[in-house]
Coordinates of C-alpha atoms in Angstrom, one line a residue:
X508 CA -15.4 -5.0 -23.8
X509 CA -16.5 -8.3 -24.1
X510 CA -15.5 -10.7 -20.9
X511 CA -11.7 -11.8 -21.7
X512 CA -10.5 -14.8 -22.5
X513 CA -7.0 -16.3 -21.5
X514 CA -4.8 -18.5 -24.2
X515 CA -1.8 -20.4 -22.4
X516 CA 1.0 -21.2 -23.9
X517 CA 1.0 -25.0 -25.9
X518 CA 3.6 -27.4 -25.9
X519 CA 4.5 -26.4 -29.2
X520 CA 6.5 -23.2 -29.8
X521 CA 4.9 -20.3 -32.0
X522 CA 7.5 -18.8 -34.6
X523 CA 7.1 -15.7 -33.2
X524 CA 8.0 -17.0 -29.5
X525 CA 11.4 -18.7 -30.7
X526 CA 12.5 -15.9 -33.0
X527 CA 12.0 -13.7 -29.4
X528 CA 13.8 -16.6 -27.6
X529 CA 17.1 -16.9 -30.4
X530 CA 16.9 -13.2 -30.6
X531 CA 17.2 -12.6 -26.7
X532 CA 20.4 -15.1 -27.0
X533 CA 21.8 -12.9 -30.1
X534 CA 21.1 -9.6 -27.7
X535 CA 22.7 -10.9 -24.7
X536 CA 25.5 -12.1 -26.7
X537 CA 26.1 -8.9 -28.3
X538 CA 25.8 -6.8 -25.3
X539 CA 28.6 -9.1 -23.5
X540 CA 31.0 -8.7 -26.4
X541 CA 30.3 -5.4 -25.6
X542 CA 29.3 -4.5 -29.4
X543 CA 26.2 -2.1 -27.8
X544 CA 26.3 1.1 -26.4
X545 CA 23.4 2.2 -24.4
X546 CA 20.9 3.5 -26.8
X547 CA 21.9 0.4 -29.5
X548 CA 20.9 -1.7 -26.5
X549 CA 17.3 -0.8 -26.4
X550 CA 17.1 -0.3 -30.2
X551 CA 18.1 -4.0 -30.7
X552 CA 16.2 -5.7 -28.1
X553 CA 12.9 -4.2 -30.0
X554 CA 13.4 -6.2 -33.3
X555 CA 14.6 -9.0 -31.6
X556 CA 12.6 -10.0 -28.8
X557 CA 10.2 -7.3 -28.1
X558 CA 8.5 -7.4 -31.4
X559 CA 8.2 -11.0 -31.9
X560 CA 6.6 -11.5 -28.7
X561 CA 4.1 -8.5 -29.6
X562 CA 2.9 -9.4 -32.8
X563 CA 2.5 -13.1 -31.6
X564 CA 0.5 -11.9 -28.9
X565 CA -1.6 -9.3 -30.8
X566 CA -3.1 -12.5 -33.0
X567 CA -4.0 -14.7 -30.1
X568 CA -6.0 -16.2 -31.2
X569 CA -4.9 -16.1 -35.3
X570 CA -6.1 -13.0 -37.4
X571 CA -8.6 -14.8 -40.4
X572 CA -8.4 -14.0 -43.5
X573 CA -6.0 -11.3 -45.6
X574 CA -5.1 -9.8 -42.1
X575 CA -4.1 -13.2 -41.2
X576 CA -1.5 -13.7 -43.9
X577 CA -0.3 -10.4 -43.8
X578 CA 0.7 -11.4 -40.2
X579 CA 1.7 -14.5 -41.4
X580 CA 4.9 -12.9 -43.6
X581 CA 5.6 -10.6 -41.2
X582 CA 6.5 -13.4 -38.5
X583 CA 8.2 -15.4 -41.5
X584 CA 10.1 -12.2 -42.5
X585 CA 10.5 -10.6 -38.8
X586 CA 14.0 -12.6 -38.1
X587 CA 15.6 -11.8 -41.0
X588 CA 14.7 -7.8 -41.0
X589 CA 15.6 -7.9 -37.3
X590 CA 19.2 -9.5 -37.9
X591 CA 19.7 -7.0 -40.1
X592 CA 18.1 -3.9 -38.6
X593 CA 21.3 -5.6 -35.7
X594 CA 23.5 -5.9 -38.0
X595 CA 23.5 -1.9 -39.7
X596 CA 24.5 -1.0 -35.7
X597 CA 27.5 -2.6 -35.4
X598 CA 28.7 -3.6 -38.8
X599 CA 32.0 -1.6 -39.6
X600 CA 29.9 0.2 -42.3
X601 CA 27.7 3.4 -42.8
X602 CA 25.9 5.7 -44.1
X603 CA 24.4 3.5 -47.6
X604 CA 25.5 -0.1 -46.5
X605 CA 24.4 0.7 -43.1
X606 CA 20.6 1.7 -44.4
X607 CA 20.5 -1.3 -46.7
X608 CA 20.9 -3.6 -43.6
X609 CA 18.0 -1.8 -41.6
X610 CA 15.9 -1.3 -44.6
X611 CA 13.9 -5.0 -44.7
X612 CA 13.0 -3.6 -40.8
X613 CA 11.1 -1.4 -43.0
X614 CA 9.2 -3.9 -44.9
X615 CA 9.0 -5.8 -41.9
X616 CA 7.1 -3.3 -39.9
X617 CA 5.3 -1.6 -42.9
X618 CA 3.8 -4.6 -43.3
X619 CA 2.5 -4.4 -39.5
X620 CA 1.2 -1.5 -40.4
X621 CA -0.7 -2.7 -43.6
X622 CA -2.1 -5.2 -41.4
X623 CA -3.3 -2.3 -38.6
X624 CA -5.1 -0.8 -41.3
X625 CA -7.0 -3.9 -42.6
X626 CA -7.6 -4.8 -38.9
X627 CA -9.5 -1.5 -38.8
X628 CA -11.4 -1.5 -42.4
X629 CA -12.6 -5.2 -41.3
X630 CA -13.6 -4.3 -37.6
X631 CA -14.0 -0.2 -37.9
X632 CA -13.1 1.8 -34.7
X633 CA -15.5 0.6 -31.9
X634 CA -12.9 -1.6 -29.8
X635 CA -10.3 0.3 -27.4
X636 CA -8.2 -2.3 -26.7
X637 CA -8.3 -3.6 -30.5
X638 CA -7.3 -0.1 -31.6
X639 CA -4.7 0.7 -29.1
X640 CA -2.6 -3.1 -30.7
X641 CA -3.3 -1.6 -34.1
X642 CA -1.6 1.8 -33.5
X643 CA 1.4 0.1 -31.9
X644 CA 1.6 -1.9 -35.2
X645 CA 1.7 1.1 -37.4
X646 CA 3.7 3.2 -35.1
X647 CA 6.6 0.5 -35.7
X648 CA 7.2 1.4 -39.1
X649 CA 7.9 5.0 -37.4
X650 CA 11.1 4.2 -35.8
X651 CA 12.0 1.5 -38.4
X652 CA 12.0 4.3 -40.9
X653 CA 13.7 6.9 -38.6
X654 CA 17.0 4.4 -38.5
X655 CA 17.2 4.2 -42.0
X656 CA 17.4 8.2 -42.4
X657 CA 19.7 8.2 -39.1
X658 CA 22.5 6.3 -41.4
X659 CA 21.7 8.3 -44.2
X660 CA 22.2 11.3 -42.3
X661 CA 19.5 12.8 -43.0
X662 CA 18.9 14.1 -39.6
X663 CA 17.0 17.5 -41.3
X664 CA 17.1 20.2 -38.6
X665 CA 17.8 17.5 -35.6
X666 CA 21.2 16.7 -34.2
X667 CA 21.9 12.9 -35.6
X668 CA 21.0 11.7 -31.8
X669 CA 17.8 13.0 -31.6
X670 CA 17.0 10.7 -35.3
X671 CA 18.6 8.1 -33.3
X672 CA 16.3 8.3 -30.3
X673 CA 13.6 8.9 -32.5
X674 CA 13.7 5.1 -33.6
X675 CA 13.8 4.3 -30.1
X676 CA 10.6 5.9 -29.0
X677 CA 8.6 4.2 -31.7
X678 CA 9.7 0.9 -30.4
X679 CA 8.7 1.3 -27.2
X680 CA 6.2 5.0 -26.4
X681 CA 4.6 3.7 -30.2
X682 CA 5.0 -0.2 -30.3
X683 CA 5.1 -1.7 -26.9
X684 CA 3.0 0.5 -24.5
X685 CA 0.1 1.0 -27.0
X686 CA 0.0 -3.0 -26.8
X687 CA 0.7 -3.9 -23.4
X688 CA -2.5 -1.0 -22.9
X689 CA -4.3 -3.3 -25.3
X690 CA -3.7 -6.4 -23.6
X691 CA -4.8 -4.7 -20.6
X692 CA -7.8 -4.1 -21.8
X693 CA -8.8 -7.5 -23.8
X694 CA -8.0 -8.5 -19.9
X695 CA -11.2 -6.4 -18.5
X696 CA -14.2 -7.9 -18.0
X697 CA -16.2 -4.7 -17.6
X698 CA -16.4 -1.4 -18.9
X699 CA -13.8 1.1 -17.6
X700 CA -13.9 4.8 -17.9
X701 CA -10.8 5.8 -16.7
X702 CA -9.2 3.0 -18.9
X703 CA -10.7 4.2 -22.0
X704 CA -10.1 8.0 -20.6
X705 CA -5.8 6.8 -20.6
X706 CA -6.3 4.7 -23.6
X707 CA -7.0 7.4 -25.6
X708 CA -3.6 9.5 -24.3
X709 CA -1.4 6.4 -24.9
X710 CA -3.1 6.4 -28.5
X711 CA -2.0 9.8 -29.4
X712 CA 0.8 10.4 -26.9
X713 CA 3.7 9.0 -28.9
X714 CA 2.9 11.3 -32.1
X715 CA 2.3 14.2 -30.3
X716 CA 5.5 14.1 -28.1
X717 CA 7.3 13.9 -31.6
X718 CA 5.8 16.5 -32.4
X719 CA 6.9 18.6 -29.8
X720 CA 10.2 17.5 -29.8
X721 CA 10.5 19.0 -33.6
X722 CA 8.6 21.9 -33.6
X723 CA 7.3 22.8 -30.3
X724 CA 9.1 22.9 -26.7
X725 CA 5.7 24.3 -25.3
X726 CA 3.8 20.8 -27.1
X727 CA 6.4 18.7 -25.7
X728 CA 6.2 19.6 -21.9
X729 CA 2.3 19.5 -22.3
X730 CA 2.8 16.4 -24.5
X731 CA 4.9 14.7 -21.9
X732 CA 2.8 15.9 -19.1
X733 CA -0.2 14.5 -20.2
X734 CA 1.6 11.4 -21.1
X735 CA 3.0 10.8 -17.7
X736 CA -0.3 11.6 -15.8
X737 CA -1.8 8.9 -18.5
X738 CA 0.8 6.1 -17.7
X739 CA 1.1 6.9 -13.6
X740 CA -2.9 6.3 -14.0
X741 CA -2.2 3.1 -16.2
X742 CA 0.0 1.6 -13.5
X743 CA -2.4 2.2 -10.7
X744 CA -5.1 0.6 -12.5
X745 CA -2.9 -2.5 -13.6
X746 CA -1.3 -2.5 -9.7
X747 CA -4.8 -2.7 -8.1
X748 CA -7.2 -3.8 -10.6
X749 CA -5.6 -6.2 -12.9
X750 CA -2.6 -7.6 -11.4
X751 CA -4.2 -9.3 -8.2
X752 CA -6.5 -11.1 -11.0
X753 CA -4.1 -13.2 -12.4
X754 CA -1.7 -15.6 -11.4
X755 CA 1.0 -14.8 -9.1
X756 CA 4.4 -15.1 -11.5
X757 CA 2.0 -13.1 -14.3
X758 CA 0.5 -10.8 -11.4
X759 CA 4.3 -9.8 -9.9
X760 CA 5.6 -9.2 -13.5
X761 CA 3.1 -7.0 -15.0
X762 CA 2.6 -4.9 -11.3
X763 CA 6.6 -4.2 -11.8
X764 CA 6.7 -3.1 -15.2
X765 CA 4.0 -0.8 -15.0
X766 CA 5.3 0.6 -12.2
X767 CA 8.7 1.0 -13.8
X768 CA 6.8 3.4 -16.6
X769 CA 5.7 6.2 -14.4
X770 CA 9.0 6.3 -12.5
X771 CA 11.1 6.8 -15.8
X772 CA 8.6 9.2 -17.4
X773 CA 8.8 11.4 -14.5
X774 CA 12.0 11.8 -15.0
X775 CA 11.5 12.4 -18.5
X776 CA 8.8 15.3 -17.3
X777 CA 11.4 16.7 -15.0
X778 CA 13.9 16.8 -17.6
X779 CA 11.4 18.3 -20.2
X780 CA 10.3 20.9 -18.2
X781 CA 13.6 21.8 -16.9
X782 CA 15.5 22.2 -20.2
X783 CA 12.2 24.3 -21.3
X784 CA 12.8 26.8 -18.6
X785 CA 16.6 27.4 -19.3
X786 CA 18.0 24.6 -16.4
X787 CA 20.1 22.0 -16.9
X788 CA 17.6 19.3 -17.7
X789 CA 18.1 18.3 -13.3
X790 CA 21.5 17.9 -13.4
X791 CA 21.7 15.4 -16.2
X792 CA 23.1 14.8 -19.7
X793 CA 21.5 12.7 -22.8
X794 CA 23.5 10.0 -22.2
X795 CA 22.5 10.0 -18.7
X796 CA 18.8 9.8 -20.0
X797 CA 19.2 7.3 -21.8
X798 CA 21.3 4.9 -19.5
X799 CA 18.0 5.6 -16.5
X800 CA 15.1 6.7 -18.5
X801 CA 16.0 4.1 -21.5
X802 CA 16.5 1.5 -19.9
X803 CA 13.5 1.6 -17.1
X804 CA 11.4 2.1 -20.3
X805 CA 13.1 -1.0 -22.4
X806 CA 13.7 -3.3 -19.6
X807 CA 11.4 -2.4 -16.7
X808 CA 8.4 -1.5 -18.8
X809 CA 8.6 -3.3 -21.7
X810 CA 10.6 -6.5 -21.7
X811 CA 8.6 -7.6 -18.0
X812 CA 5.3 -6.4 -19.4
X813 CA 5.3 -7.9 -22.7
X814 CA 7.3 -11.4 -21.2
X815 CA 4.4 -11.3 -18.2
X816 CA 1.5 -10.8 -20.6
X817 CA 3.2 -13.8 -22.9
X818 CA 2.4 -16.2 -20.0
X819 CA -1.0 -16.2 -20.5
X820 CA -2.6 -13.9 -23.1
X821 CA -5.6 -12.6 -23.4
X822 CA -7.9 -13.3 -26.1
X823 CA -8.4 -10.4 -28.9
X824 CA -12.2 -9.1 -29.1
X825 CA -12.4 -8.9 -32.9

């Protein structure tokens, strides 16, 4: 790792940082009217805000070349697929119409995911932090597809919630936390084992949990074990070691959203291994999952990590 460098916001306003901005206004909106229910909360805020600000930050400073203008129409294109991705969740339409609307998400994230693997062919597989932003660009296109085959109904063997949740995990276990893990490591100014040692568990985590989850309960609890022994050691690291480095408003927001992680994937643990052993996942139901363990992930993890990163972000290696 090369010693980081810090970009600061300018006085003018990136594209990607107002579509985040008008699409956190649309989200709030929507979730006073009261058109969301708890999982369509977290799946909205992900095109809408979380993505945006990703993306922008991921090219800080600008990608050269093809990767650039690959990024370039995906931050041109990234309101529209993510009004739309909105729009096939509480329209009074399904099935066909419904996967219509969420289908330019697709384009919108495949593209990401195009640009992840150019990123890679230009710069190979030598940077950890660079790899870990690349995999949460191609896992987006993940969840984006598993939406579209939600309002299909083509759920397969799954019941239509699991599809559901599906798309929500590649938001956040595939987008968000491989990137806020790669900011945190364009951060460092030295070499660090134990980061590279949970970087590589974040990188594979989210595929492996889905994988679990659709063919293997024994996968799953080892999946979501290893996961939330990777993240408890990411929040320590961040707490102690990165944190007290920066500013005091960035410091405060990036201590409590990785602290947030490790609390809600404990509970996920608990709830894994419980259900595995014939209990009643501790006393709780999906929905009450998704109301605790959702939202610590979407708004305790993700929404303070990626806005605290945002206030001053640090410089890509390559």
């Amino acid at each position: 790792m090369s010693p980081a460098r810090t970009r600061h916001g300018s006085r003018d306003i990136a594209p990607s940082d107002a579509s985040a901005l008008l699409g956190g206004v649309l989200w709030l909106a929507l979730v006073i009217a009261g058109n969301l229910d708890a999982i369509d909360q977290a799946l909205a805020l992900a095109p809408l805000v979380l993505v945006p600000l990703g993306i922008g930050m991921a090219a800080t400073p600008p990608f050269p070349g093809f990767a650039g203008r690959l990024h370039g129409l995906a931050v041109t294109i990234q309101p529209v697929g993510a009004t739309l991705f909105v729009a096939s969740l509480v329209a009074p339409v399904n099935g066909l119409a419904a996967a219509l609307l969420a289908s330019p998400w697709v384009l919108v994230t495949g593209l990401l995911g195009v640009l992840a693997l150019v990123r890679v062919r230009n710069r190979g597989a030598t940077s950890v932090p660079e790899s870990l932003v690349d995999a949460g660009l191609a896992y987006s296109v993940v969840g984006a597809v598993a939406l579209v085959l939600f309002h299909l109904a083509m759920t397969f063997w799954f019941d239509p919630t699991i599809v559901r949740l599906t798309a929500v995990h590649f938001h956040y276990a595939g987008f968000a936390l491989p990137l806020v893990t790669g900011l945190v490591g364009r951060s460092l100014e030295t070499e660090s084992s134990l980061y590279d040692t949970v970087a590589v568990v974040v990188l594979v985590g989210p595929g492996l949990i889905a994988v679990g989850i659709s063919f293997s309960p024994v996968v799953e609890v080892l999946a979501v074990g290893a996961f939330t022994l990777a993240v408890t050691l990411l929040a320590g690291f961040v707490t102690v070691q990165v944190a007290p480095t920066r500013q005091r408003p960035q410091g405060a927001l990036l201590a409590l959203s990785s602290l947030a992680l490790p609390v809600s994937m404990a509970l996920a643990f608990g709830y894994a291994v419980s259900v595995y052993a014939g209990g009643d996942g501790l006393g709780l139901r999906i929905p009450a999952m998704v109301r605790i363990h959702g939202s610590m992930n979407a708004f305790g993890f993700a929404l303070l990590g990626l806005v605290g990163w945002r206030l001053a972000v640090p410089a890509r290696e390559a």
